[in-house]
Amino acid sequence: MRIVLTSVLVDDQEKAQRFYTDVLGFVPRADVPMGEHRWLTLVSDDDPDGVQLLLEPDAHPAAKPYKAALVRDGIPCTSFAVDDVQAEYKRLRGHGVRFTQPPVTMGPVTIAVFDDTCGNLVQIAQQH
Amino acid sequence: MDLDLLFRALSDPTRRRLVDELAERDGQTLFELHVRLITWHGASLSRQALSKHLQMLEEAGLVRTEWQWRSKHHFLDRAPIRQAWTLWLGRHAGHDRAEPIEESAVTLRGPRTARPPRRDGVKDRDNKRRDLR
Protein backbone atom coordinates (compact mmCIF):
# COMPACT_ATOMS: atom_id res chain seq x y z
CA MET A 1 0.00 0.00 0.00
CA ARG A 2 1.31 3.45 -0.89
CA ILE A 3 0.08 6.95 -0.36
CA VAL A 4 -0.26 8.55 -3.77
CA LEU A 5 -2.98 11.12 -3.24
CA THR A 6 -4.10 13.64 -0.68
CA SER A 7 -6.90 16.14 -1.02
CA VAL A 8 -8.14 19.55 0.01
CA LEU A 9 -11.82 20.40 -0.08
CA VAL A 10 -12.19 23.53 -2.16
CA ASP A 11 -15.20 25.76 -2.73
CA ASP A 12 -14.36 26.40 -6.40
CA GLN A 13 -12.05 24.18 -8.43
CA GLU A 14 -11.09 26.81 -10.97
CA LYS A 15 -10.22 29.37 -8.32
CA ALA A 16 -8.35 26.71 -6.36
CA GLN A 17 -6.37 25.69 -9.43
CA ARG A 18 -5.32 29.31 -9.94
CA PHE A 19 -4.26 29.76 -6.32
CA TYR A 20 -2.46 26.44 -5.97
CA THR A 21 -0.58 26.85 -9.27
CA ASP A 22 -0.08 30.61 -9.79
CA VAL A 23 0.53 31.49 -6.15
CA LEU A 24 1.78 28.32 -4.46
CA GLY A 25 3.65 27.04 -7.52
CA PHE A 26 2.31 23.49 -7.94
CA VAL A 27 1.84 22.12 -11.47
CA PRO A 28 -1.22 20.41 -13.02
CA ARG A 29 -1.15 16.64 -13.29
CA ALA A 30 -4.61 15.19 -13.97
CA ASP A 31 -7.64 17.07 -15.20
CA VAL A 32 -10.55 14.75 -16.03
CA PRO A 33 -14.17 15.93 -16.39
CA MET A 34 -16.48 14.23 -13.88
CA GLY A 35 -20.05 15.43 -14.21
CA GLU A 36 -20.27 19.00 -12.97
CA HIS A 37 -16.81 18.77 -11.40
CA ARG A 38 -13.35 17.60 -12.44
CA TRP A 39 -10.82 15.09 -11.18
CA LEU A 40 -8.18 17.75 -10.73
CA THR A 41 -4.77 16.99 -9.29
CA LEU A 42 -1.52 18.88 -8.90
CA VAL A 43 2.04 17.84 -8.12
CA SER A 44 5.13 19.57 -6.84
CA ASP A 45 7.18 21.15 -9.61
CA ASP A 46 10.31 19.22 -8.60
CA ASP A 47 8.53 15.91 -7.99
CA PRO A 48 6.12 15.23 -10.91
CA ASP A 49 5.73 11.55 -9.96
CA GLY A 50 5.25 12.29 -6.28
CA VAL A 51 2.10 12.49 -4.16
CA GLN A 52 -0.74 14.22 -5.98
CA LEU A 53 -2.90 16.88 -4.42
CA LEU A 54 -6.56 16.49 -5.34
CA LEU A 55 -8.57 19.71 -5.44
CA GLU A 56 -11.82 18.14 -4.35
CA PRO A 57 -15.16 19.98 -4.44
CA ASP A 58 -16.62 20.69 -0.98
CA ALA A 59 -20.15 20.05 -2.26
CA HIS A 60 -21.11 17.61 0.49
CA PRO A 61 -23.32 19.40 3.05
CA ALA A 62 -21.01 18.37 5.89
CA ALA A 63 -17.91 19.79 4.23
CA LYS A 64 -18.56 23.49 4.67
CA PRO A 65 -19.35 23.47 8.42
CA TYR A 66 -16.37 21.18 8.96
CA LYS A 67 -14.05 23.55 7.10
CA ALA A 68 -15.45 26.62 8.86
CA ALA A 69 -14.93 25.04 12.28
CA LEU A 70 -11.29 24.30 11.51
CA VAL A 71 -10.66 27.79 10.14
CA ARG A 72 -12.30 29.34 13.18
CA ASP A 73 -9.77 27.66 15.46
CA GLY A 74 -6.84 28.31 13.13
CA ILE A 75 -6.37 24.62 12.30
CA PRO A 76 -4.73 23.86 8.95
CA CYS A 77 -6.27 21.13 6.78
CA THR A 78 -2.91 20.07 5.42
CA SER A 79 0.79 20.90 5.57
CA PHE A 80 3.41 21.44 2.87
CA ALA A 81 7.15 21.22 3.33
CA VAL A 82 9.27 24.23 2.40
CA ASP A 83 13.02 24.92 2.61
CA ASP A 84 12.63 28.38 4.12
CA VAL A 85 9.41 29.38 5.86
CA GLN A 86 10.49 33.00 6.29
CA ALA A 87 11.22 33.38 2.58
CA GLU A 88 7.88 31.75 1.62
CA TYR A 89 6.06 33.95 4.13
CA LYS A 90 7.53 37.05 2.49
CA ARG A 91 6.87 35.79 -1.02
CA LEU A 92 3.26 34.78 -0.32
CA ARG A 93 2.52 38.01 1.52
CA GLY A 94 3.73 39.76 -1.60
CA HIS A 95 0.94 37.92 -3.45
CA GLY A 96 -1.58 39.21 -0.91
CA VAL A 97 -1.92 35.88 0.92
CA ARG A 98 -3.46 36.25 4.38
CA PHE A 99 -1.67 34.50 7.24
CA THR A 100 -3.37 33.50 10.49
CA GLN A 101 0.03 32.63 11.93
CA PRO A 102 3.36 34.14 10.92
CA PRO A 103 6.44 31.90 11.03
CA VAL A 104 6.91 30.61 14.57
CA THR A 105 9.68 28.23 15.54
CA MET A 106 8.44 25.43 17.78
CA GLY A 107 11.15 23.00 18.71
CA PRO A 108 12.48 21.29 15.57
CA VAL A 109 10.15 23.03 13.10
CA THR A 110 9.19 26.50 11.97
CA ILE A 111 5.59 26.71 10.88
CA ALA A 112 3.28 29.33 9.44
CA VAL A 113 -0.40 29.11 8.51
CA PHE A 114 -2.22 30.87 5.69
CA ASP A 115 -5.65 31.09 4.07
CA ASP A 116 -5.89 29.25 0.72
CA THR A 117 -8.83 31.48 -0.40
CA CYS A 118 -10.91 28.31 -0.94
CA GLY A 119 -12.12 27.91 2.63
CA ASN A 120 -9.06 26.26 4.19
CA LEU A 121 -6.02 27.08 6.22
CA VAL A 122 -2.75 25.53 5.05
CA GLN A 123 0.43 25.06 7.02
CA ILE A 124 3.94 25.38 5.63
CA ALA A 125 6.66 23.76 7.67
CA GLN A 126 10.44 23.79 7.65
CA GLN A 127 12.38 21.10 9.49
CA HIS A 128 15.57 22.28 11.14
CA MET B 1 -13.85 43.76 38.14
CA ASP B 2 -14.42 40.39 39.77
CA LEU B 3 -11.44 39.36 41.87
CA ASP B 4 -12.87 35.88 42.40
CA LEU B 5 -13.08 35.25 38.66
CA LEU B 6 -9.57 36.56 38.16
CA PHE B 7 -7.96 34.51 40.90
CA ARG B 8 -9.89 31.43 39.84
CA ALA B 9 -8.69 31.93 36.28
CA LEU B 10 -5.09 32.22 37.48
CA SER B 11 -5.32 29.30 39.88
CA ASP B 12 -4.41 26.79 37.18
CA PRO B 13 -0.90 26.27 35.75
CA THR B 14 -2.16 25.68 32.20
CA ARG B 15 -4.04 28.97 32.23
CA ARG B 16 -1.02 30.82 33.61
CA ARG B 17 1.04 29.33 30.77
CA LEU B 18 -1.52 30.57 28.29
CA VAL B 19 -1.02 34.04 29.74
CA ASP B 20 2.74 33.59 29.33
CA GLU B 21 2.38 32.44 25.73
CA LEU B 22 0.09 35.32 24.81
CA ALA B 23 2.50 37.72 26.48
CA GLU B 24 5.16 36.35 24.17
CA ARG B 25 3.02 36.60 21.04
CA ASP B 26 -0.36 38.24 21.18
CA GLY B 27 -3.26 37.39 18.91
CA GLN B 28 -2.88 33.62 18.60
CA THR B 29 -5.41 31.13 17.30
CA LEU B 30 -6.45 28.10 19.32
CA PHE B 31 -4.27 25.99 17.01
CA GLU B 32 -1.11 27.98 17.71
CA LEU B 33 -1.70 28.03 21.46
CA HIS B 34 -2.28 24.30 21.40
CA VAL B 35 0.94 23.60 19.49
CA ARG B 36 2.86 25.89 21.85
CA LEU B 37 1.57 24.17 24.98
CA ILE B 38 2.38 20.76 23.57
CA THR B 39 5.81 21.77 22.28
CA TRP B 40 7.04 23.84 25.18
CA HIS B 41 5.25 22.37 28.13
CA GLY B 42 4.64 18.79 27.09
CA ALA B 43 1.00 19.36 27.90
CA SER B 44 -1.26 16.54 26.79
CA LEU B 45 -4.49 18.44 26.84
CA SER B 46 -7.16 18.23 24.16
CA ARG B 47 -8.26 21.20 22.11
CA GLN B 48 -11.59 21.04 23.91
CA ALA B 49 -9.88 21.35 27.28
CA LEU B 50 -7.80 24.22 25.95
CA SER B 51 -10.95 25.88 24.71
CA LYS B 52 -12.43 25.70 28.21
CA HIS B 53 -9.30 27.18 29.76
CA LEU B 54 -9.44 30.06 27.28
CA GLN B 55 -13.08 30.59 28.09
CA MET B 56 -12.28 30.97 31.78
CA LEU B 57 -9.55 33.48 30.97
CA GLU B 58 -12.00 35.35 28.78
CA GLU B 59 -14.66 35.42 31.50
CA ALA B 60 -12.08 36.86 33.89
CA GLY B 61 -11.31 39.57 31.35
CA LEU B 62 -7.73 38.40 30.86
CA VAL B 63 -8.29 37.33 27.27
CA ARG B 64 -10.37 38.98 24.62
CA THR B 65 -11.09 37.44 21.26
CA GLU B 66 -11.20 39.08 17.89
CA TRP B 67 -12.33 37.66 14.56
CA GLN B 68 -9.82 38.29 11.82
CA TRP B 69 -11.46 37.19 8.61
CA ARG B 70 -12.87 33.79 9.59
CA SER B 71 -10.47 32.90 12.38
CA LYS B 72 -10.71 33.69 16.06
CA HIS B 73 -7.62 35.22 17.62
CA HIS B 74 -6.88 35.58 21.33
CA PHE B 75 -5.41 38.69 22.87
CA LEU B 76 -4.10 39.22 26.37
CA ASP B 77 -5.72 41.99 28.41
CA ARG B 78 -3.58 43.04 31.35
CA ALA B 79 -6.15 45.45 32.79
CA PRO B 80 -7.68 42.97 35.30
CA ILE B 81 -4.22 42.17 36.67
CA ARG B 82 -3.48 45.86 37.17
CA GLN B 83 -6.87 46.36 38.77
CA ALA B 84 -6.36 43.42 41.09
CA TRP B 85 -3.06 44.95 42.10
CA THR B 86 -4.62 48.31 42.83
CA LEU B 87 -7.68 46.89 44.53
CA TRP B 88 -6.09 44.25 46.71
CA LEU B 89 -2.79 42.60 45.85
CA GLY B 90 -0.61 45.70 46.01
CA ARG B 91 -1.88 46.63 49.44
CA HIS B 92 -0.61 43.38 50.89
CA ALA B 93 2.57 43.10 48.87
CA GLY B 94 4.45 45.62 51.02
CA HIS B 95 7.09 48.01 49.75
CA ASP B 96 9.39 47.23 46.97
CA ARG B 97 12.57 48.28 48.78
CA ALA B 98 14.61 48.63 45.64
CA GLU B 99 12.27 51.39 44.55
CA PRO B 100 12.43 54.70 46.44
CA ILE B 101 8.98 55.69 47.67
CA GLU B 102 7.85 59.09 46.64
CA GLU B 103 7.42 61.10 49.81
CA SER B 104 4.41 62.92 48.43
CA ALA B 105 2.61 59.70 47.68
CA VAL B 106 2.85 58.74 51.32
CA THR B 107 2.20 62.10 52.97
CA LEU B 108 -0.80 62.80 50.81
CA ARG B 109 -2.45 59.88 52.45
CA GLY B 110 -1.88 61.25 55.92
CA PRO B 111 0.36 60.03 58.69
CA ARG B 112 2.12 56.74 58.37
CA THR B 113 0.42 53.83 59.95
CA ALA B 114 1.40 50.22 60.41
CA ARG B 115 -0.46 49.51 57.24
CA PRO B 116 1.72 49.45 54.12
CA PRO B 117 1.02 52.51 52.05
CA ARG B 118 -1.09 51.91 48.99
CA ARG B 119 0.64 52.56 45.81
CA ASP B 120 -1.08 53.64 42.70
CA GLY B 121 -0.74 56.35 40.13
CA VAL B 122 1.60 56.77 37.21
CA LYS B 123 4.83 55.80 38.94
CA ASP B 124 3.29 52.54 39.99
CA ARG B 125 2.98 51.09 36.51
CA ASP B 126 6.64 50.18 36.30
CA ASN B 127 6.67 48.66 39.76
CA LYS B 128 3.70 46.54 38.94
CA ARG B 129 5.22 45.32 35.74
CA ARG B 130 8.36 44.20 37.49
CA ASP B 131 6.62 42.75 40.48
CA LEU B 132 4.34 40.59 38.42
CA ARG B 133 7.10 38.88 36.51
GROMACS .gro file of C-alpha atoms in nm:
model
  261
    1MET     CA    1   0.000   0.000   0.000
    2ARG     CA    2   0.131   0.345  -0.089
    3ILE     CA    3   0.008   0.695  -0.036
    4VAL     CA    4  -0.026   0.855  -0.377
    5LEU     CA    5  -0.298   1.112  -0.324
    6THR     CA    6  -0.410   1.364  -0.068
    7SER     CA    7  -0.690   1.614  -0.102
    8VAL     CA    8  -0.814   1.955   0.001
    9LEU     CA    9  -1.182   2.040  -0.008
   10VAL     CA   10  -1.219   2.353  -0.216
   11ASP     CA   11  -1.520   2.576  -0.273
   12ASP     CA   12  -1.436   2.640  -0.640
   13GLN     CA   13  -1.205   2.418  -0.843
   14GLU     CA   14  -1.109   2.681  -1.097
   15LYS     CA   15  -1.022   2.937  -0.832
   16ALA     CA   16  -0.835   2.671  -0.636
   17GLN     CA   17  -0.637   2.569  -0.943
   18ARG     CA   18  -0.532   2.931  -0.994
   19PHE     CA   19  -0.426   2.976  -0.632
   20TYR     CA   20  -0.246   2.644  -0.597
   21THR     CA   21  -0.058   2.685  -0.927
   22ASP     CA   22  -0.008   3.061  -0.979
   23VAL     CA   23   0.053   3.149  -0.615
   24LEU     CA   24   0.178   2.832  -0.446
   25GLY     CA   25   0.365   2.704  -0.752
   26PHE     CA   26   0.231   2.349  -0.794
   27VAL     CA   27   0.184   2.212  -1.147
   28PRO     CA   28  -0.122   2.041  -1.302
   29ARG     CA   29  -0.115   1.664  -1.329
   30ALA     CA   30  -0.461   1.519  -1.397
   31ASP     CA   31  -0.764   1.707  -1.520
   32VAL     CA   32  -1.055   1.475  -1.603
   33PRO     CA   33  -1.417   1.593  -1.639
   34MET     CA   34  -1.648   1.423  -1.388
   35GLY     CA   35  -2.005   1.543  -1.421
   36GLU     CA   36  -2.027   1.900  -1.297
   37HIS     CA   37  -1.681   1.877  -1.140
   38ARG     CA   38  -1.335   1.760  -1.244
   39TRP     CA   39  -1.082   1.509  -1.118
   40LEU     CA   40  -0.818   1.775  -1.073
   41THR     CA   41  -0.477   1.699  -0.929
   42LEU     CA   42  -0.152   1.888  -0.890
   43VAL     CA   43   0.204   1.784  -0.812
   44SER     CA   44   0.513   1.957  -0.684
   45ASP     CA   45   0.718   2.115  -0.961
   46ASP     CA   46   1.031   1.922  -0.860
   47ASP     CA   47   0.853   1.591  -0.799
   48PRO     CA   48   0.612   1.523  -1.091
   49ASP     CA   49   0.573   1.155  -0.996
   50GLY     CA   50   0.525   1.229  -0.628
   51VAL     CA   51   0.210   1.249  -0.416
   52GLN     CA   52  -0.074   1.422  -0.598
   53LEU     CA   53  -0.290   1.688  -0.442
   54LEU     CA   54  -0.656   1.649  -0.534
   55LEU     CA   55  -0.857   1.971  -0.544
   56GLU     CA   56  -1.182   1.814  -0.435
   57PRO     CA   57  -1.516   1.998  -0.444
   58ASP     CA   58  -1.662   2.069  -0.098
   59ALA     CA   59  -2.015   2.005  -0.226
   60HIS     CA   60  -2.111   1.761   0.049
   61PRO     CA   61  -2.332   1.940   0.305
   62ALA     CA   62  -2.101   1.837   0.589
   63ALA     CA   63  -1.791   1.979   0.423
   64LYS     CA   64  -1.856   2.349   0.467
   65PRO     CA   65  -1.935   2.347   0.842
   66TYR     CA   66  -1.637   2.118   0.896
   67LYS     CA   67  -1.405   2.355   0.710
   68ALA     CA   68  -1.545   2.662   0.886
   69ALA     CA   69  -1.493   2.504   1.228
   70LEU     CA   70  -1.129   2.430   1.151
   71VAL     CA   71  -1.066   2.779   1.014
   72ARG     CA   72  -1.230   2.934   1.318
   73ASP     CA   73  -0.977   2.766   1.546
   74GLY     CA   74  -0.684   2.831   1.313
   75ILE     CA   75  -0.637   2.462   1.230
   76PRO     CA   76  -0.473   2.386   0.895
   77CYS     CA   77  -0.627   2.113   0.678
   78THR     CA   78  -0.291   2.007   0.542
   79SER     CA   79   0.079   2.090   0.557
   80PHE     CA   80   0.341   2.144   0.287
   81ALA     CA   81   0.715   2.122   0.333
   82VAL     CA   82   0.927   2.423   0.240
   83ASP     CA   83   1.302   2.492   0.261
   84ASP     CA   84   1.263   2.838   0.412
   85VAL     CA   85   0.941   2.938   0.586
   86GLN     CA   86   1.049   3.300   0.629
   87ALA     CA   87   1.122   3.338   0.258
   88GLU     CA   88   0.788   3.175   0.162
   89TYR     CA   89   0.606   3.395   0.413
   90LYS     CA   90   0.753   3.705   0.249
   91ARG     CA   91   0.687   3.579  -0.102
   92LEU     CA   92   0.326   3.478  -0.032
   93ARG     CA   93   0.252   3.801   0.152
   94GLY     CA   94   0.373   3.976  -0.160
   95HIS     CA   95   0.094   3.792  -0.345
   96GLY     CA   96  -0.158   3.921  -0.091
   97VAL     CA   97  -0.192   3.588   0.092
   98ARG     CA   98  -0.346   3.625   0.438
   99PHE     CA   99  -0.167   3.450   0.724
  100THR     CA  100  -0.337   3.350   1.049
  101GLN     CA  101   0.003   3.263   1.193
  102PRO     CA  102   0.336   3.414   1.092
  103PRO     CA  103   0.644   3.190   1.103
  104VAL     CA  104   0.691   3.061   1.457
  105THR     CA  105   0.968   2.823   1.554
  106MET     CA  106   0.844   2.543   1.778
  107GLY     CA  107   1.115   2.300   1.871
  108PRO     CA  108   1.248   2.129   1.557
  109VAL     CA  109   1.015   2.303   1.310
  110THR     CA  110   0.919   2.650   1.197
  111ILE     CA  111   0.559   2.671   1.088
  112ALA     CA  112   0.328   2.933   0.944
  113VAL     CA  113  -0.040   2.911   0.851
  114PHE     CA  114  -0.222   3.087   0.569
  115ASP     CA  115  -0.565   3.109   0.407
  116ASP     CA  116  -0.589   2.925   0.072
  117THR     CA  117  -0.883   3.148  -0.040
  118CYS     CA  118  -1.091   2.831  -0.094
  119GLY     CA  119  -1.212   2.791   0.263
  120ASN     CA  120  -0.906   2.626   0.419
  121LEU     CA  121  -0.602   2.708   0.622
  122VAL     CA  122  -0.275   2.553   0.505
  123GLN     CA  123   0.043   2.506   0.702
  124ILE     CA  124   0.394   2.538   0.563
  125ALA     CA  125   0.666   2.376   0.767
  126GLN     CA  126   1.044   2.379   0.765
  127GLN     CA  127   1.238   2.110   0.949
  128HIS     CA  128   1.557   2.228   1.114
  129MET     CA  129  -1.385   4.376   3.814
  130ASP     CA  130  -1.442   4.039   3.977
  131LEU     CA  131  -1.144   3.936   4.187
  132ASP     CA  132  -1.287   3.588   4.240
  133LEU     CA  133  -1.308   3.525   3.866
  134LEU     CA  134  -0.957   3.656   3.816
  135PHE     CA  135  -0.796   3.451   4.090
  136ARG     CA  136  -0.989   3.143   3.984
  137ALA     CA  137  -0.869   3.193   3.628
  138LEU     CA  138  -0.509   3.222   3.748
  139SER     CA  139  -0.532   2.930   3.988
  140ASP     CA  140  -0.441   2.679   3.718
  141PRO     CA  141  -0.090   2.627   3.575
  142THR     CA  142  -0.216   2.568   3.220
  143ARG     CA  143  -0.404   2.897   3.223
  144ARG     CA  144  -0.102   3.082   3.361
  145ARG     CA  145   0.104   2.933   3.077
  146LEU     CA  146  -0.152   3.057   2.829
  147VAL     CA  147  -0.102   3.404   2.974
  148ASP     CA  148   0.274   3.359   2.933
  149GLU     CA  149   0.238   3.244   2.573
  150LEU     CA  150   0.009   3.532   2.481
  151ALA     CA  151   0.250   3.772   2.648
  152GLU     CA  152   0.516   3.635   2.417
  153ARG     CA  153   0.302   3.660   2.104
  154ASP     CA  154  -0.036   3.824   2.118
  155GLY     CA  155  -0.326   3.739   1.891
  156GLN     CA  156  -0.288   3.362   1.860
  157THR     CA  157  -0.541   3.113   1.730
  158LEU     CA  158  -0.645   2.810   1.932
  159PHE     CA  159  -0.427   2.599   1.701
  160GLU     CA  160  -0.111   2.798   1.771
  161LEU     CA  161  -0.170   2.803   2.146
  162HIS     CA  162  -0.228   2.430   2.140
  163VAL     CA  163   0.094   2.360   1.949
  164ARG     CA  164   0.286   2.589   2.185
  165LEU     CA  165   0.157   2.417   2.498
  166ILE     CA  166   0.238   2.076   2.357
  167THR     CA  167   0.581   2.177   2.228
  168TRP     CA  168   0.704   2.384   2.518
  169HIS     CA  169   0.525   2.237   2.813
  170GLY     CA  170   0.464   1.879   2.709
  171ALA     CA  171   0.100   1.936   2.790
  172SER     CA  172  -0.126   1.654   2.679
  173LEU     CA  173  -0.449   1.844   2.684
  174SER     CA  174  -0.716   1.823   2.416
  175ARG     CA  175  -0.826   2.120   2.211
  176GLN     CA  176  -1.159   2.104   2.391
  177ALA     CA  177  -0.988   2.135   2.728
  178LEU     CA  178  -0.780   2.422   2.595
  179SER     CA  179  -1.095   2.588   2.471
  180LYS     CA  180  -1.243   2.570   2.821
  181HIS     CA  181  -0.930   2.718   2.976
  182LEU     CA  182  -0.944   3.006   2.728
  183GLN     CA  183  -1.308   3.059   2.809
  184MET     CA  184  -1.228   3.097   3.178
  185LEU     CA  185  -0.955   3.348   3.097
  186GLU     CA  186  -1.200   3.535   2.878
  187GLU     CA  187  -1.466   3.542   3.150
  188ALA     CA  188  -1.208   3.686   3.389
  189GLY     CA  189  -1.131   3.957   3.135
  190LEU     CA  190  -0.773   3.840   3.086
  191VAL     CA  191  -0.829   3.733   2.727
  192ARG     CA  192  -1.037   3.898   2.462
  193THR     CA  193  -1.109   3.744   2.126
  194GLU     CA  194  -1.120   3.908   1.789
  195TRP     CA  195  -1.233   3.766   1.456
  196GLN     CA  196  -0.982   3.829   1.182
  197TRP     CA  197  -1.146   3.719   0.861
  198ARG     CA  198  -1.287   3.379   0.959
  199SER     CA  199  -1.047   3.290   1.238
  200LYS     CA  200  -1.071   3.369   1.606
  201HIS     CA  201  -0.762   3.522   1.762
  202HIS     CA  202  -0.688   3.558   2.133
  203PHE     CA  203  -0.541   3.869   2.287
  204LEU     CA  204  -0.410   3.922   2.637
  205ASP     CA  205  -0.572   4.199   2.841
  206ARG     CA  206  -0.358   4.304   3.135
  207ALA     CA  207  -0.615   4.545   3.279
  208PRO     CA  208  -0.768   4.297   3.530
  209ILE     CA  209  -0.422   4.217   3.667
  210ARG     CA  210  -0.348   4.586   3.717
  211GLN     CA  211  -0.687   4.636   3.877
  212ALA     CA  212  -0.636   4.342   4.109
  213TRP     CA  213  -0.306   4.495   4.210
  214THR     CA  214  -0.462   4.831   4.283
  215LEU     CA  215  -0.768   4.689   4.453
  216TRP     CA  216  -0.609   4.425   4.671
  217LEU     CA  217  -0.279   4.260   4.585
  218GLY     CA  218  -0.061   4.570   4.601
  219ARG     CA  219  -0.188   4.663   4.944
  220HIS     CA  220  -0.061   4.338   5.089
  221ALA     CA  221   0.257   4.310   4.887
  222GLY     CA  222   0.445   4.562   5.102
  223HIS     CA  223   0.709   4.801   4.975
  224ASP     CA  224   0.939   4.723   4.697
  225ARG     CA  225   1.257   4.828   4.878
  226ALA     CA  226   1.461   4.863   4.564
  227GLU     CA  227   1.227   5.139   4.455
  228PRO     CA  228   1.243   5.470   4.644
  229ILE     CA  229   0.898   5.569   4.767
  230GLU     CA  230   0.785   5.909   4.664
  231GLU     CA  231   0.742   6.110   4.981
  232SER     CA  232   0.441   6.292   4.843
  233ALA     CA  233   0.261   5.970   4.768
  234VAL     CA  234   0.285   5.874   5.132
  235THR     CA  235   0.220   6.210   5.297
  236LEU     CA  236  -0.080   6.280   5.081
  237ARG     CA  237  -0.245   5.988   5.245
  238GLY     CA  238  -0.188   6.125   5.592
  239PRO     CA  239   0.036   6.003   5.869
  240ARG     CA  240   0.212   5.674   5.837
  241THR     CA  241   0.042   5.383   5.995
  242ALA     CA  242   0.140   5.022   6.041
  243ARG     CA  243  -0.046   4.951   5.724
  244PRO     CA  244   0.172   4.945   5.412
  245PRO     CA  245   0.102   5.251   5.205
  246ARG     CA  246  -0.109   5.191   4.899
  247ARG     CA  247   0.064   5.256   4.581
  248ASP     CA  248  -0.108   5.364   4.270
  249GLY     CA  249  -0.074   5.635   4.013
  250VAL     CA  250   0.160   5.677   3.721
  251LYS     CA  251   0.483   5.580   3.894
  252ASP     CA  252   0.329   5.254   3.999
  253ARG     CA  253   0.298   5.109   3.651
  254ASP     CA  254   0.664   5.018   3.630
  255ASN     CA  255   0.667   4.866   3.976
  256LYS     CA  256   0.370   4.654   3.894
  257ARG     CA  257   0.522   4.532   3.574
  258ARG     CA  258   0.836   4.420   3.749
  259ASP     CA  259   0.662   4.275   4.048
  260LEU     CA  260   0.434   4.059   3.842
  261ARG     CA  261   0.710   3.888   3.651
   0.00000   0.00000   0.00000
